[in-house]
Coordinates of N, CA and C in Angstrom, one line a residue:
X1 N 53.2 82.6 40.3 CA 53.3 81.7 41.5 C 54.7 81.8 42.1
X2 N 55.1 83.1 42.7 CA 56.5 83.2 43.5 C 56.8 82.1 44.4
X3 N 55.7 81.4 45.2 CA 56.0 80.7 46.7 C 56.5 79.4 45.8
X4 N 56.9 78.9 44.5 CA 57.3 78.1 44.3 C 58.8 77.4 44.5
X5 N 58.5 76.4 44.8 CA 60.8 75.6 45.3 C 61.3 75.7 44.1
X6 N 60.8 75.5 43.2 CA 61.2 75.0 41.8 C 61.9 76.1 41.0
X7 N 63.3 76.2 41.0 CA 63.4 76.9 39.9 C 64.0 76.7 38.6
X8 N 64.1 74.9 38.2 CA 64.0 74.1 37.2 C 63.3 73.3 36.5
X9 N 63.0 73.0 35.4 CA 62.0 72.7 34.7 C 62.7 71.9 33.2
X10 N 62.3 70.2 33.4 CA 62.7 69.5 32.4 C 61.9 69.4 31.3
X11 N 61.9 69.4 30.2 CA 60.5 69.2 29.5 C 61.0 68.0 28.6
X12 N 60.8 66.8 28.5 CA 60.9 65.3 27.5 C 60.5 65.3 26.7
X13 N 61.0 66.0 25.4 CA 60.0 66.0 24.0 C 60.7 64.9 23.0
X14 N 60.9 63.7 23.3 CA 61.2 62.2 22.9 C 59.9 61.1 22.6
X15 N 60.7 60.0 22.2 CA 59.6 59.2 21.9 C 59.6 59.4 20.6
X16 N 58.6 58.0 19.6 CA 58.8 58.3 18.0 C 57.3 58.9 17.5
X17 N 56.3 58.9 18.4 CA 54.9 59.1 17.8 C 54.6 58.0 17.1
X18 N 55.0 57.2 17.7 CA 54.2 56.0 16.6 C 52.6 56.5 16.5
X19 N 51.8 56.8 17.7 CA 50.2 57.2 17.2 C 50.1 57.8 15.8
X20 N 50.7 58.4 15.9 CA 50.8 60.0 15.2 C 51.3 59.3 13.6
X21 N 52.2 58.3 13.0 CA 52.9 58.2 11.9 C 51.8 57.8 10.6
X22 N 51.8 58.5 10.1 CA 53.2 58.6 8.9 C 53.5 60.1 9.1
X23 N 52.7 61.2 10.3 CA 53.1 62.4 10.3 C 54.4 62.7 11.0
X24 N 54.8 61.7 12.0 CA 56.1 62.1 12.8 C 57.3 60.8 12.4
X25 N 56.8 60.4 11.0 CA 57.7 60.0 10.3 C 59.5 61.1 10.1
X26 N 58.5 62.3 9.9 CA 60.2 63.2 9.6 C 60.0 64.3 10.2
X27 N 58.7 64.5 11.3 CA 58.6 65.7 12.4 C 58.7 65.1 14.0
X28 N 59.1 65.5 15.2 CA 59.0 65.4 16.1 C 57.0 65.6 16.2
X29 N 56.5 64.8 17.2 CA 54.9 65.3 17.4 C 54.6 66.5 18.1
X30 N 56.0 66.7 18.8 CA 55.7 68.1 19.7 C 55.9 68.8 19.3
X31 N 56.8 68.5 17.4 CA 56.7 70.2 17.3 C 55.1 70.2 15.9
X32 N 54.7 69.0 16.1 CA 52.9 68.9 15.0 C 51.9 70.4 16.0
X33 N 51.3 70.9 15.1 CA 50.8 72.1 15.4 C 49.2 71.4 16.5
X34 N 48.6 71.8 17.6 CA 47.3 71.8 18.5 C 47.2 73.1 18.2
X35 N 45.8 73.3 17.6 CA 45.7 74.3 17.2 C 46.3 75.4 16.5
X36 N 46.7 76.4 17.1 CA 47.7 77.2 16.2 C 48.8 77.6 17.2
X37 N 49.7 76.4 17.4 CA 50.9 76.4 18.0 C 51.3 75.1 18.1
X38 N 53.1 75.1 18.0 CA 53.5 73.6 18.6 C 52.8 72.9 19.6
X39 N 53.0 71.8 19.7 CA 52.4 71.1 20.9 C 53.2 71.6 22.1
X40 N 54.6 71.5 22.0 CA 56.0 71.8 22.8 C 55.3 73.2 23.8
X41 N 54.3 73.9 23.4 CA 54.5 75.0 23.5 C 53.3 75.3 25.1
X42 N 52.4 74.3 24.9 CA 51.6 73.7 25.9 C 52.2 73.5 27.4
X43 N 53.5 72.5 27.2 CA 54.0 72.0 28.9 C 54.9 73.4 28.9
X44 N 55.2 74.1 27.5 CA 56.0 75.3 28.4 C 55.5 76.0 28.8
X45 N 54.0 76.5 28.7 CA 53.4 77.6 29.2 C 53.3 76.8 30.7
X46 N 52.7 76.0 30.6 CA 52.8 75.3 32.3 C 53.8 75.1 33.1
X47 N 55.0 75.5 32.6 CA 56.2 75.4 33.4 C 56.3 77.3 33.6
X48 N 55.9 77.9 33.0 CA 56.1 79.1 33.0 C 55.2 79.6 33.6
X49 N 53.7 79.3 33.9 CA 52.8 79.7 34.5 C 53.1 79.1 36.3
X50 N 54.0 78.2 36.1 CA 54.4 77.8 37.4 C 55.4 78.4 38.0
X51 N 56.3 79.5 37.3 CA 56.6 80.4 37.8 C 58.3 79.9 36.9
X52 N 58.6 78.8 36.6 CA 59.7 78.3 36.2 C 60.7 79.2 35.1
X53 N 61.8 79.5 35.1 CA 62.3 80.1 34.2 C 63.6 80.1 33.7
X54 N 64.3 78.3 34.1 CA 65.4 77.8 33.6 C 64.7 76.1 33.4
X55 N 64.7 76.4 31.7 CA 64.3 75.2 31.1 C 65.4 74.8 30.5
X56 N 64.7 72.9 30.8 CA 65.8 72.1 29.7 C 65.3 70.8 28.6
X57 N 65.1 71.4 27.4 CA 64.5 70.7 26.7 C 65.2 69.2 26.2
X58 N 65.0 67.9 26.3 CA 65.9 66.7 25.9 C 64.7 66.2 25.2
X59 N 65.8 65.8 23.8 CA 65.0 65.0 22.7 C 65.9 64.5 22.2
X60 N 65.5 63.6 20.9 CA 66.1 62.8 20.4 C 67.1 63.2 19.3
X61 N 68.7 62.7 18.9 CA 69.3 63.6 18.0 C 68.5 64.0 16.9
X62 N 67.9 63.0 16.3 CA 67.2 63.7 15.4 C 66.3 64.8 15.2
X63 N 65.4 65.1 16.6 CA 64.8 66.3 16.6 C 65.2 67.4 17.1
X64 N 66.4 67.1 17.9 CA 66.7 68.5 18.8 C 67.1 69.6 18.4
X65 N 67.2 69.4 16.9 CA 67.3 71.0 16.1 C 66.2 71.3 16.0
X66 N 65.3 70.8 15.9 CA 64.0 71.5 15.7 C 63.3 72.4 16.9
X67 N 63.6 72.0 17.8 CA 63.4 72.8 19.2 C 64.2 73.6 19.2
X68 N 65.5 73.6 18.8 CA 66.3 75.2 19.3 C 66.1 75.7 17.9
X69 N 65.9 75.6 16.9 CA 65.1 76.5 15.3 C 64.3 77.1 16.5
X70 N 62.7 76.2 17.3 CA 62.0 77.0 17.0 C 61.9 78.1 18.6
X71 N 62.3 77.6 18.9 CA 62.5 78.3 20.6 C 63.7 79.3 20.8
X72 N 64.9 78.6 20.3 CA 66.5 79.2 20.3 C 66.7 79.3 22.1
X73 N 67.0 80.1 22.4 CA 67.9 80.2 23.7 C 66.7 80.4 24.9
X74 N 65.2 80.9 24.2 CA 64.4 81.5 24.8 C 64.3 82.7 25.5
X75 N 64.9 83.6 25.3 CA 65.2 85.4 25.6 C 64.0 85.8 25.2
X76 N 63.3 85.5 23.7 CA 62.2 86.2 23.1 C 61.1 85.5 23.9
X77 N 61.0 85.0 25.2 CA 60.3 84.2 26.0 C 60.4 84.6 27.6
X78 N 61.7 85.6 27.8 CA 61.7 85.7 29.0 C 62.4 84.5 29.6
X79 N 62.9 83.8 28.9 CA 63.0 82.5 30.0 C 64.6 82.2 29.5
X80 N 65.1 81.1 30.2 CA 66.4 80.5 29.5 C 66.5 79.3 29.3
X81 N 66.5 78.4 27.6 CA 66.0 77.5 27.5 C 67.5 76.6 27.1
X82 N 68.0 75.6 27.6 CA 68.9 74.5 27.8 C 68.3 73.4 27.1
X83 N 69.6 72.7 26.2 CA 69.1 71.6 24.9 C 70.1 70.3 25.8
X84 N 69.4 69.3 25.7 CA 70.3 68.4 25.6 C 69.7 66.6 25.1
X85 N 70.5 65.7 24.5 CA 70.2 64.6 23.7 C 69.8 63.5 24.5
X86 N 68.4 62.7 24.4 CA 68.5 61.8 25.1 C 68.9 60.9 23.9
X87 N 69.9 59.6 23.7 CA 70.5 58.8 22.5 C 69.3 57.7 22.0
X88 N 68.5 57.0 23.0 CA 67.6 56.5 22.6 C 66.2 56.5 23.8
X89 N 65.0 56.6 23.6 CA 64.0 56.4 24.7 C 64.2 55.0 25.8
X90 N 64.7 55.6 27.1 CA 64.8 54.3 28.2 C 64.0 54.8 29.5
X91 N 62.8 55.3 28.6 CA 61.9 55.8 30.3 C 62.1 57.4 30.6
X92 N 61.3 57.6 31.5 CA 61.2 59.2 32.6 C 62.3 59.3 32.8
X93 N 63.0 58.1 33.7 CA 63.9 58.4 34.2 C 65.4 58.8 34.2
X94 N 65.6 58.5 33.1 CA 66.7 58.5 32.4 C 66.7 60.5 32.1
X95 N 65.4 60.9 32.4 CA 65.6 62.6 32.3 C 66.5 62.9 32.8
X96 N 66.3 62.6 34.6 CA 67.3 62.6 35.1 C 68.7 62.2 35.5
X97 N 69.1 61.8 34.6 CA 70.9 61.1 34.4 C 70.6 62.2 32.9
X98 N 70.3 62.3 31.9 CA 70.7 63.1 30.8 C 70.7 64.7 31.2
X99 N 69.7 65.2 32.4 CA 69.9 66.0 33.1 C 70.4 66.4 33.7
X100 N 71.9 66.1 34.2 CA 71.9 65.7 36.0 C 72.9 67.4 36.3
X101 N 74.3 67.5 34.8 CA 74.4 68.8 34.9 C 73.2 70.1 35.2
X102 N 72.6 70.3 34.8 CA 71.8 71.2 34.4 C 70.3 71.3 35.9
X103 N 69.9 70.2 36.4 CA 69.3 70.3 37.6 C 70.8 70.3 38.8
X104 N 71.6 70.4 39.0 CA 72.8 70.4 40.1 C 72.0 70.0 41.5
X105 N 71.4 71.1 42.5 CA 70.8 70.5 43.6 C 70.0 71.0 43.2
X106 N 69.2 72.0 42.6 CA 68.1 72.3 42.3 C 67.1 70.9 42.6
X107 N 65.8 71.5 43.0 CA 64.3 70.8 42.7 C 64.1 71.5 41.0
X108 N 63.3 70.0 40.4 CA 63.2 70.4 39.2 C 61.8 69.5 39.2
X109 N 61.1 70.4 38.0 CA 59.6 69.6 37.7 C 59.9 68.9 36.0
X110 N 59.3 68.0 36.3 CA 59.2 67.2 34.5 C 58.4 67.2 34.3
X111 N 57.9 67.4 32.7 CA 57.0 67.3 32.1 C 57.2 66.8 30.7
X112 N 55.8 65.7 29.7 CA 56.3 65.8 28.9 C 56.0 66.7 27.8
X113 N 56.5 66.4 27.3 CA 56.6 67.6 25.7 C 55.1 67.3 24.9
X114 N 54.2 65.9 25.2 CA 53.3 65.9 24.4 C 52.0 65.6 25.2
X115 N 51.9 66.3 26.8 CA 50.6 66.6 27.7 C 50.5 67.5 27.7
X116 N 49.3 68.1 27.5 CA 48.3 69.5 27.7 C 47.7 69.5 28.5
X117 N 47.8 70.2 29.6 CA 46.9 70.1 30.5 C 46.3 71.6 30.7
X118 N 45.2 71.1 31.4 CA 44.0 72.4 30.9 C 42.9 71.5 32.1
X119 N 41.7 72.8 32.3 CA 40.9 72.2 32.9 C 40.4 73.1 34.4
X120 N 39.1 73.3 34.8 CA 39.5 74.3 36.1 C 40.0 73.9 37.4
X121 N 40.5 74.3 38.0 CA 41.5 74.1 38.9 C 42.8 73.7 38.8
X122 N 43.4 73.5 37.7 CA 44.6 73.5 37.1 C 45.6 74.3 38.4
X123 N 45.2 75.1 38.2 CA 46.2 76.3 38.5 C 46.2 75.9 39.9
X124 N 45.6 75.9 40.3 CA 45.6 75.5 42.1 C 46.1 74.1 42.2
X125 N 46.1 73.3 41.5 CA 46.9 71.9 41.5 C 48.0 72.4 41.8
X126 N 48.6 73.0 40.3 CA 50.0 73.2 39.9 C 50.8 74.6 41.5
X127 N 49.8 75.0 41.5 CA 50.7 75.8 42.8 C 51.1 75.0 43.6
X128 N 49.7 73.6 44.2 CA 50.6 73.3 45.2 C 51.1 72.4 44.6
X129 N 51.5 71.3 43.7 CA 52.3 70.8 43.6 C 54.1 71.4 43.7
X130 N 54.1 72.9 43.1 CA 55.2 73.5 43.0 C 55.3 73.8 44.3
X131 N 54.9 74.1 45.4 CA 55.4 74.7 46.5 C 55.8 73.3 47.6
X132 N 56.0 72.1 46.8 CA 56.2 70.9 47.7 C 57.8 71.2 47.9
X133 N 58.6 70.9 48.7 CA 60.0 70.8 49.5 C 60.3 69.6 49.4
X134 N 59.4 68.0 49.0 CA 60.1 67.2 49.3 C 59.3 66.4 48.8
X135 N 59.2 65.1 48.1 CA 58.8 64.1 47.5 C 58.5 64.4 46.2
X136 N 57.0 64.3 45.2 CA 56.8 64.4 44.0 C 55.1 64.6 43.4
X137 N 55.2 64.8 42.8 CA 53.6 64.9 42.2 C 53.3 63.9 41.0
X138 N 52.7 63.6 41.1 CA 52.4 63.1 39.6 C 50.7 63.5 39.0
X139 N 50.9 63.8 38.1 CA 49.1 64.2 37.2 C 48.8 63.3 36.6
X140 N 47.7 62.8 36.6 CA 47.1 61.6 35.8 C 45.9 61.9 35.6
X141 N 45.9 60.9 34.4 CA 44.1 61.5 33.8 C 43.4 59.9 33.5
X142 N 42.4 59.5 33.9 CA 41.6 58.3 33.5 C 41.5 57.5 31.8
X143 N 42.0 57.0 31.3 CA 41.8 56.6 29.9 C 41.2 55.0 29.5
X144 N 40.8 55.4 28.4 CA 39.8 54.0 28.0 C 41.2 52.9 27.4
X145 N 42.1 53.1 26.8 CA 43.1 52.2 26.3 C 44.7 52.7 27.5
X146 N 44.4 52.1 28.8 CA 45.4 52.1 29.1 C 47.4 51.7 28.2
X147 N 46.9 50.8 28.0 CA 48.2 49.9 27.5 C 48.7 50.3 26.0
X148 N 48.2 52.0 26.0 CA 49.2 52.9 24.8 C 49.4 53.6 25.2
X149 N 49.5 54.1 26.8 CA 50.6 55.6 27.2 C 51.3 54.6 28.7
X150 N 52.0 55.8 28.8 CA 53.1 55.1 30.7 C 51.7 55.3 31.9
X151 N 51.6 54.3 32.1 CA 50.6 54.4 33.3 C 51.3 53.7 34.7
X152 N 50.3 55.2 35.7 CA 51.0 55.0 37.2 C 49.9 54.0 37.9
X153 N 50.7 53.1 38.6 CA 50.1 52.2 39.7 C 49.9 53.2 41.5
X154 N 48.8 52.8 41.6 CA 49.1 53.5 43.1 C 48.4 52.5 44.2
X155 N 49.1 53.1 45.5 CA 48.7 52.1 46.7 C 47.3 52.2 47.3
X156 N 46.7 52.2 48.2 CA 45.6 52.5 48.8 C 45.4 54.0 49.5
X157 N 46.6 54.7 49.6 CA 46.6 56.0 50.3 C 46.6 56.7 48.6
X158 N 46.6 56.4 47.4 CA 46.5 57.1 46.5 C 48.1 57.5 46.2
X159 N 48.9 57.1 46.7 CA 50.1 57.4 46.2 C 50.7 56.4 45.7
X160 N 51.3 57.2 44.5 CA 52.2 56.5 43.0 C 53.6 55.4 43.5
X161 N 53.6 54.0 43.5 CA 53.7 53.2 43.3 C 54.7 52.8 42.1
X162 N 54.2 52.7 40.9 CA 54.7 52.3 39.9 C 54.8 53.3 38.8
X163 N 55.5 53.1 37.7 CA 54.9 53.8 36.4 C 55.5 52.6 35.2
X164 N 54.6 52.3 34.0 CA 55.0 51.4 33.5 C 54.7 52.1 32.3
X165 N 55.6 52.3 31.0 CA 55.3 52.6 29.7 C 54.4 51.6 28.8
X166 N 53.4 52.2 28.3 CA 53.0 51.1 27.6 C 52.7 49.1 27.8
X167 N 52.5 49.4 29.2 CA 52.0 47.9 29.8 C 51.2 46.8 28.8
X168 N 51.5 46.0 28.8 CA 50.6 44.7 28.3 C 48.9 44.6 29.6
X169 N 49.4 44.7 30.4 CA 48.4 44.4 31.4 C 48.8 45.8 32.4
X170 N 47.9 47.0 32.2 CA 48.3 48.0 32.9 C 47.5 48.0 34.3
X171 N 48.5 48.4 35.5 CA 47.9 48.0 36.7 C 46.9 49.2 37.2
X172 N 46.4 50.2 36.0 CA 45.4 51.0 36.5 C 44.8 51.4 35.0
X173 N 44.3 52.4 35.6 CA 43.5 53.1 33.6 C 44.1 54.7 33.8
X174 N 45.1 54.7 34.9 CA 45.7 56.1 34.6 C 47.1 56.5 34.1
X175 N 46.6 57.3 32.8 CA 48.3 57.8 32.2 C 48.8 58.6 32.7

């Protein structure tokens, strides 16, 4: 995908897994195996198939060794992979302030470290989302228990409004 703006790419492999414990008791979940690979390894191929090839992985102190053990600099990947600590989970947002070296003016896409996405038309999403110059994308998928992932509110034109982690009363059913 050359026609892409983007030639940075955040990936948020944070958060405790509570779903996931007693297994991400002493593992990050992104680096628990989906099939026969990290999870982590999922939003990179989608950063990579989007043409991206200056990544920056932020996690939490405790796991960010485990991402440069298993990735390292990313050379054996073609790509160049950038570490850095978020100190505790305070949202999406906060990617960007723990980011802010590392995206400079760059357009950058975020993803997190524990969505797989898959599906046909994928790829034609993700082009055009990468070829935007100006505003944002967001991907959402429909779910039966909103009020256990960050779910986006949107207006009547279908555009993203809100995003709320883990709502008590989520203002949609999409994560």
């Amino acid at each position: 995908m050359s026609d892409t703006v983007f030639k940075k790419g955040i990936i948020l492999a944070g958060g405790t897994g509570s779903r996931l414990y007693p297994l991400t008791h002493v593992i990050s979940k992104q680096l628990l195996p989906i099939y026969d690979k990290p999870m982590i390894y999922y939003p990179l191929s989608t950063l990579m198939l989007a043409g991206l090839r200056e990544l920056l992985i932020i996690s939490s102190p405790r796991d960010i060794g485990g991402f440069e053990s298993l990735l390292g600099d990313g050379n054996q990947l073609g790509i160049e992979i950038q570490y850095a600590v978020q100190p505790k989970p305070e949202g999406l947002a906060q990617s960007f302030i723990v980011g802010k070296e590392f995206i400079g003016d760059d357009n950058v896409a975020l993803v997190l470290g524990d969505n797989v996405f898959y599906g046909q038309g994928f790829q034609t999403m993700l082009k055009r989302a990468t070829s935007r110059s100006t505003g944002a994308t967001i991907f959402g998928y429909p779910v039966k228990d909103p009020e256990r992932y960050g779910v986006v509110e949107f207006n009547d034109e279908r555009q993203a409004i809100s995003l709320e982690e883990k709502p008590d009363n989520p203002r949609s059913s999409f994560a």
